[in-house]
Amino acid sequence: MSALTGLSPYTLRYYEKIGLLTGIARNDQGYRDYTEQDAEWVRFLKVLREMDIPIHEMKRYSDLRSQGPSTVKERRAMLEAHRDRVARQMERLEENMGKVRDKIKLYKQMEKESEAGRTE
Amino acid sequence: MSALTGLSPYTLRYYEKIGLLTGIARNDQGYRDYTEQDAEWVRFLKVLREMDIPIHEMKRYSDLRSQGPSTVKERRAMLEAHRDRVARQMERLEENMGKVRDKIKLYKQMEKESEAGRTE
DNA sequence: TTACACTTTAGAGCGCGCTCTAAGGCAACC
DNA sequence: GGTTGCCTTAGAGCGCGCTCTAAAGTGTAA
């Protein structure tokens, strides 16, 4: 499973411990027996994590999911809220990128000038 | 200063403690006396932090800056490296946004269907 | 048979980036 | 003089998200 999702076994067990992963089957030896659905869910959790959703929100989302289709509306609302948050974050990043690019330009200028100085 | 930069006094003192802020002047009472240059530097630190540069990299950058103009090239290289990292991160975010948007669409579909079911 | 590589658990530990506490000092106002 | 409100310091504490340890169990291969 770890190989399938890119999450460490530690993380997978941790997610199960805090209730993000529920109803994971076990085989005769008591080992976890992940299904393809489990894998899909884990991959979606990973998408959310990569977008920096806090764990407690993922937990909330996960709990809603466990409660069945009646929670679809709330789940959608959560995703939309997060989508908007990420969009704003990307705008800020873009803004800061601009400042960094300005600084890079400035440095290039300084490098050029110091070289000119050396050859004078 | 806190008001000027949006960082808490705690954070400002912490940054000084770890060497991100150096040479801050003091008045007669031993209180910190920030200059406009200090403020500018703090604002730039804030830009970097908002782009999630780790503190130890900011420290490295800050140390280079203290060493004077001879380090401009290396500083530029650091900024360029980070610029590229952020660009890649934004791509990943965009990708994940797509997946979230798909899920939102799916949920909308489910909501519509469940409503249709109810009115039949 | 014994070693190896994996699994299980509860709970401890860690790195990060702050954030706060405690104890004390100084300036201004009532 | 006392209170308020800000400043100083060293060092403790915190929330997050893992990550690892220790001790035990199981199946496979030499």
Short mmCIF file of C-alpha atoms (C1' of nucleotides) in Angstrom, two decimals:
data_model
loop_
_atom_site.label_atom_id
_atom_site.label_comp_id
_atom_site.label_asym_id
_atom_site.label_seq_id
_atom_site.Cartn_x
_atom_site.Cartn_y
_atom_site.Cartn_z
CA MET A 1 0.00 0.00 0.00
CA SER A 2 2.80 2.29 0.85
CA ALA A 3 4.29 1.62 -2.57
CA LEU A 4 0.92 2.23 -4.23
CA THR A 5 0.31 5.59 -2.61
CA GLY A 6 3.71 7.02 -1.79
CA LEU A 7 2.82 7.35 1.88
CA SER A 8 5.03 5.62 4.41
CA PRO A 9 3.67 2.64 6.35
CA TYR A 10 4.06 4.81 9.43
CA THR A 11 1.83 7.44 7.95
CA LEU A 12 -0.78 4.95 6.83
CA ARG A 13 -0.98 3.45 10.30
CA TYR A 14 -1.10 6.93 11.77
CA TYR A 15 -3.99 7.89 9.50
CA GLU A 16 -5.82 4.80 10.60
CA LYS A 17 -5.12 5.54 14.26
CA ILE A 18 -6.59 9.04 14.03
CA GLY A 19 -9.61 7.79 12.10
CA LEU A 20 -8.88 9.00 8.59
CA LEU A 21 -8.84 5.41 7.44
CA THR A 22 -11.58 3.18 8.79
CA GLY A 23 -12.76 -0.34 8.20
CA ILE A 24 -9.48 -1.66 6.89
CA ALA A 25 -9.81 -5.45 6.54
CA ARG A 26 -7.38 -7.92 8.10
CA ASN A 27 -6.14 -11.24 6.83
CA ASP A 28 -5.66 -14.49 8.83
CA GLN A 29 -2.42 -13.22 10.32
CA GLY A 30 -3.96 -10.00 11.51
CA TYR A 31 -2.17 -8.04 8.78
CA ARG A 32 -3.94 -5.16 7.06
CA ASP A 33 -5.55 -6.09 3.76
CA TYR A 34 -6.09 -2.91 1.77
CA THR A 35 -8.68 -2.91 -1.00
CA GLU A 36 -8.59 -0.88 -4.20
CA GLN A 37 -11.21 1.43 -2.68
CA ASP A 38 -8.94 2.01 0.29
CA ALA A 39 -6.15 2.91 -2.12
CA GLU A 40 -8.36 5.38 -3.94
CA TRP A 41 -9.35 7.03 -0.71
CA VAL A 42 -5.74 7.25 0.42
CA ARG A 43 -4.81 8.82 -2.88
CA PHE A 44 -7.50 11.42 -2.39
CA LEU A 45 -6.29 12.08 1.14
CA LYS A 46 -2.88 12.64 -0.36
CA VAL A 47 -4.25 15.17 -2.81
CA LEU A 48 -5.83 17.05 0.06
CA ARG A 49 -2.63 16.92 2.12
CA GLU A 50 -0.56 18.22 -0.77
CA MET A 51 -2.91 21.17 -0.80
CA ASP A 52 -2.10 21.65 2.88
CA ILE A 53 -5.49 20.88 4.26
CA PRO A 54 -5.02 20.48 7.98
CA ILE A 55 -5.47 16.97 9.30
CA HIS A 56 -8.43 17.93 11.47
CA GLU A 57 -10.31 19.11 8.39
CA MET A 58 -9.52 15.90 6.59
CA LYS A 59 -10.84 14.13 9.65
CA ARG A 60 -14.07 16.10 9.49
CA TYR A 61 -14.38 15.32 5.79
CA SER A 62 -13.62 11.69 6.41
CA ASP A 63 -16.26 11.48 9.15
CA LEU A 64 -18.86 13.01 6.83
CA ARG A 65 -17.95 10.47 4.18
CA SER A 66 -18.49 7.65 6.67
CA GLN A 67 -21.97 9.00 7.35
CA GLY A 68 -23.02 8.38 3.79
CA PRO A 69 -24.59 10.26 0.89
CA SER A 70 -26.63 12.61 3.05
CA THR A 71 -23.45 14.57 3.75
CA VAL A 72 -22.55 15.19 0.13
CA LYS A 73 -23.63 18.80 0.27
CA GLU A 74 -21.44 19.60 3.25
CA ARG A 75 -18.52 17.76 1.73
CA ARG A 76 -18.86 19.77 -1.44
CA ALA A 77 -18.98 22.97 0.59
CA MET A 78 -15.76 21.99 2.33
CA LEU A 79 -14.02 21.28 -0.95
CA GLU A 80 -15.23 24.55 -2.44
CA ALA A 81 -14.03 26.48 0.58
CA HIS A 82 -10.67 24.87 0.31
CA ARG A 83 -10.51 25.39 -3.41
CA ASP A 84 -11.03 29.10 -2.81
CA ARG A 85 -8.41 29.19 -0.09
CA VAL A 86 -5.86 27.53 -2.35
CA ALA A 87 -6.70 29.95 -5.13
CA ARG A 88 -6.01 32.87 -2.80
CA GLN A 89 -2.80 31.25 -1.66
CA MET A 90 -1.67 30.87 -5.26
CA GLU A 91 -2.34 34.54 -5.84
CA ARG A 92 -0.19 35.45 -2.87
CA LEU A 93 2.53 33.14 -4.10
CA GLU A 94 2.39 34.78 -7.51
CA GLU A 95 2.68 38.18 -5.86
CA ASN A 96 5.68 37.12 -3.81
CA MET A 97 7.22 35.48 -6.84
CA GLY A 98 7.16 38.90 -8.45
CA LYS A 99 9.11 40.38 -5.57
CA VAL A 100 11.66 37.60 -5.68
CA ARG A 101 12.03 38.03 -9.42
CA ASP A 102 12.63 41.75 -8.89
CA LYS A 103 15.34 40.94 -6.40
CA ILE A 104 16.93 38.50 -8.83
CA LYS A 105 16.98 41.19 -11.48
CA LEU A 106 18.54 43.61 -9.04
CA TYR A 107 21.25 41.10 -8.22
CA LYS A 108 21.93 40.49 -11.89
CA GLN A 109 22.35 44.21 -12.29
CA MET A 110 24.73 44.34 -9.35
CA GLU A 111 26.77 41.49 -10.76
CA LYS A 112 27.08 43.22 -14.07
CA GLU A 113 28.14 46.47 -12.46
CA SER A 114 30.76 44.86 -10.27
CA GLU A 115 32.20 43.14 -13.31
CA ALA A 116 32.27 46.40 -15.22
CA GLY A 117 34.06 47.93 -12.25
CA ARG A 118 36.70 45.24 -12.33
CA THR A 119 37.49 45.77 -16.04
CA GLU A 120 37.75 49.55 -15.85
CA MET B 1 7.79 47.31 14.21
CA SER B 2 5.35 44.53 14.70
CA ALA B 3 2.63 46.83 13.42
CA LEU B 4 4.76 47.80 10.43
CA THR B 5 5.50 44.26 9.31
CA GLY B 6 2.65 42.15 10.55
CA LEU B 7 4.98 39.87 12.48
CA SER B 8 4.42 39.45 16.20
CA PRO B 9 6.94 40.92 18.65
CA TYR B 10 7.63 37.33 19.67
CA THR B 11 8.54 36.42 16.14
CA LEU B 12 10.73 39.47 15.66
CA ARG B 13 12.67 38.68 18.81
CA TYR B 14 12.90 35.04 17.76
CA TYR B 15 14.28 36.03 14.37
CA GLU B 16 16.88 38.15 16.09
CA LYS B 17 17.73 35.32 18.47
CA ILE B 18 18.42 32.90 15.63
CA GLY B 19 20.43 35.44 13.69
CA LEU B 20 18.01 36.40 10.93
CA LEU B 21 18.05 39.95 12.24
CA THR B 22 21.40 41.36 13.22
CA GLY B 23 22.74 44.71 14.33
CA ILE B 24 19.46 46.02 15.66
CA ALA B 25 20.19 49.29 17.47
CA ARG B 26 19.15 50.00 21.05
CA ASN B 27 18.02 53.25 22.66
CA ASP B 28 19.01 54.55 26.12
CA GLN B 29 16.62 52.23 27.86
CA GLY B 30 17.99 49.18 26.09
CA TYR B 31 14.88 48.95 23.90
CA ARG B 32 15.23 47.92 20.27
CA ASP B 33 15.33 50.81 17.84
CA TYR B 34 14.42 49.50 14.41
CA THR B 35 15.45 51.48 11.34
CA GLU B 36 13.65 51.70 8.03
CA GLN B 37 16.28 49.36 6.57
CA ASP B 38 15.50 46.83 9.27
CA ALA B 39 11.83 47.10 8.35
CA GLU B 40 12.59 46.51 4.69
CA TRP B 41 14.65 43.47 5.49
CA VAL B 42 11.92 42.08 7.74
CA ARG B 43 9.37 42.61 4.98
CA PHE B 44 11.56 40.65 2.63
CA LEU B 45 11.96 37.89 5.20
CA LYS B 46 8.20 37.80 5.37
CA VAL B 47 7.94 37.39 1.61
CA LEU B 48 10.30 34.45 1.79
CA ARG B 49 8.41 32.88 4.68
CA GLU B 50 5.10 33.20 2.87
CA MET B 51 6.69 31.22 0.10
CA ASP B 52 7.54 28.58 2.71
CA ILE B 53 11.27 28.90 2.59
CA PRO B 54 12.57 26.99 5.59
CA ILE B 55 14.09 29.11 8.31
CA HIS B 56 17.54 27.53 7.93
CA GLU B 57 17.63 28.67 4.29
CA MET B 58 16.64 32.16 5.27
CA LYS B 59 19.43 32.00 7.81
CA ARG B 60 21.91 31.01 5.12
CA TYR B 61 20.66 33.81 2.91
CA SER B 62 20.84 36.25 5.78
CA ASP B 63 24.41 35.22 6.59
CA LEU B 64 25.44 35.74 2.96
CA ARG B 65 23.86 39.16 3.02
CA SER B 66 25.87 40.08 6.11
CA GLN B 67 29.04 39.12 4.26
CA GLY B 68 28.48 41.86 1.73
CA PRO B 69 28.29 42.25 -2.04
CA SER B 70 30.70 39.42 -2.84
CA THR B 71 27.89 36.98 -2.08
CA VAL B 72 25.39 38.46 -4.51
CA LYS B 73 25.84 35.63 -6.99
CA GLU B 74 25.12 32.94 -4.44
CA ARG B 75 22.14 34.85 -3.12
CA ARG B 76 20.75 35.14 -6.59
CA ALA B 77 21.25 31.41 -7.11
CA MET B 78 19.31 30.68 -3.92
CA LEU B 79 16.44 32.89 -4.99
CA GLU B 80 16.36 31.33 -8.44
CA ALA B 81 16.35 27.85 -6.96
CA HIS B 82 13.49 28.78 -4.73
CA ARG B 83 11.62 30.51 -7.49
CA ASP B 84 11.78 27.26 -9.45
CA ARG B 85 10.66 25.22 -6.48
CA VAL B 86 7.66 27.46 -5.94
CA ALA B 87 6.80 27.26 -9.62
CA ARG B 88 6.76 23.47 -9.40
CA GLN B 89 4.69 23.62 -6.27
CA MET B 90 2.16 25.84 -8.00
CA GLU B 91 1.92 23.33 -10.83
CA ARG B 92 1.21 20.56 -8.35
CA LEU B 93 -1.39 22.71 -6.65
CA GLU B 94 -3.02 23.38 -10.00
CA GLU B 95 -3.06 19.66 -10.71
CA ASN B 96 -4.63 18.87 -7.35
CA MET B 97 -7.10 21.70 -7.80
CA GLY B 98 -8.27 19.89 -10.90
CA LYS B 99 -8.93 16.74 -8.93
CA VAL B 100 -10.81 18.65 -6.27
CA ARG B 101 -12.87 20.42 -8.92
CA ASP B 102 -13.72 17.03 -10.44
CA LYS B 103 -14.90 15.83 -7.06
CA ILE B 104 -16.99 18.94 -6.61
CA LYS B 105 -18.63 18.32 -9.97
CA LEU B 106 -19.28 14.73 -9.00
CA TYR B 107 -20.94 15.84 -5.78
CA LYS B 108 -23.09 18.35 -7.64
CA GLN B 109 -24.19 15.52 -9.89
CA MET B 110 -25.02 13.36 -6.88
CA GLU B 111 -27.01 16.14 -5.28
CA LYS B 112 -29.03 16.64 -8.45
CA GLU B 113 -29.75 12.93 -8.73
CA SER B 114 -30.84 12.57 -5.14
CA GLU B 115 -33.20 15.49 -5.59
CA ALA B 116 -34.61 13.99 -8.76
CA GLY B 117 -35.15 10.77 -6.80
CA ARG B 118 -37.08 12.58 -4.13
CA THR B 119 -39.50 14.21 -6.59
CA GLU B 120 -40.30 11.04 -8.52
"C1'" DT C 1 16.92 -24.59 12.72
"C1'" DT C 2 17.93 -20.32 12.21
"C1'" DA C 3 18.04 -16.12 9.96
"C1'" DC C 4 15.57 -12.55 7.38
"C1'" DA C 5 12.11 -9.68 6.23
"C1'" DC C 6 8.06 -8.42 7.05
"C1'" DT C 7 3.91 -7.49 10.16
"C1'" DT C 8 1.53 -5.98 14.68
"C1'" DT C 9 0.88 -2.58 18.90
"C1'" DA C 10 1.29 1.39 22.28
"C1'" DG C 11 3.57 5.02 23.11
"C1'" DA C 12 7.77 8.02 22.82
"C1'" DG C 13 10.37 11.35 20.15
"C1'" DC C 14 11.33 14.80 16.69
"C1'" DG C 15 11.81 19.00 13.74
"C1'" DC C 16 9.57 23.05 12.73
"C1'" DG C 17 8.17 27.69 13.74
"C1'" DC C 18 6.71 30.03 16.62
"C1'" DT C 19 4.38 31.55 21.22
"C1'" DC C 20 4.28 32.22 25.78
"C1'" DT C 21 5.83 32.57 30.83
"C1'" DA C 22 8.30 34.51 34.57
"C1'" DA C 23 10.81 37.88 36.58
"C1'" DG C 24 12.39 42.20 36.26
"C1'" DG C 25 12.99 47.38 34.47
"C1'" DC C 26 11.52 51.95 32.96
"C1'" DA C 27 8.13 55.99 31.73
"C1'" DA C 28 3.91 58.26 32.11
"C1'" DC C 29 -0.25 59.29 34.44
"C1'" DC C 30 -3.51 59.71 38.59
"C1'" DG D 1 3.38 56.26 45.72
"C1'" DG D 2 0.91 53.18 42.90
"C1'" DT D 3 -0.92 51.52 38.62
"C1'" DT D 4 -0.68 50.72 33.79
"C1'" DG D 5 1.62 49.38 29.92
"C1'" DC D 6 5.23 48.62 27.41
"C1'" DC D 7 10.01 46.76 27.18
"C1'" DT D 8 13.92 43.23 28.43
"C1'" DT D 9 15.78 38.18 29.01
"C1'" DA D 10 16.28 33.00 29.21
"C1'" DG D 11 14.07 29.29 28.69
"C1'" DA D 12 9.76 26.42 28.61
"C1'" DG D 13 5.75 24.92 26.01
"C1'" DC D 14 2.85 24.04 22.07
"C1'" DG D 15 0.48 22.29 17.85
"C1'" DC D 16 1.40 19.96 13.81
"C1'" DG D 17 2.38 15.88 11.21
"C1'" DC D 18 4.59 12.58 11.20
"C1'" DT D 19 8.47 9.04 12.41
"C1'" DC D 20 10.47 5.91 15.10
"C1'" DT D 21 11.28 2.39 19.01
"C1'" DA D 22 10.51 -1.78 21.43
"C1'" DA D 23 8.77 -6.06 21.87
"C1'" DA D 24 6.41 -9.53 19.90
"C1'" DG D 25 4.53 -12.50 15.97
"C1'" DT D 26 4.54 -14.89 11.19
"C1'" DG D 27 5.94 -16.90 6.60
"C1'" DT D 28 9.85 -18.03 3.45
"C1'" DA D 29 14.44 -19.63 2.21
"C1'" DA D 30 19.00 -21.70 3.15
#
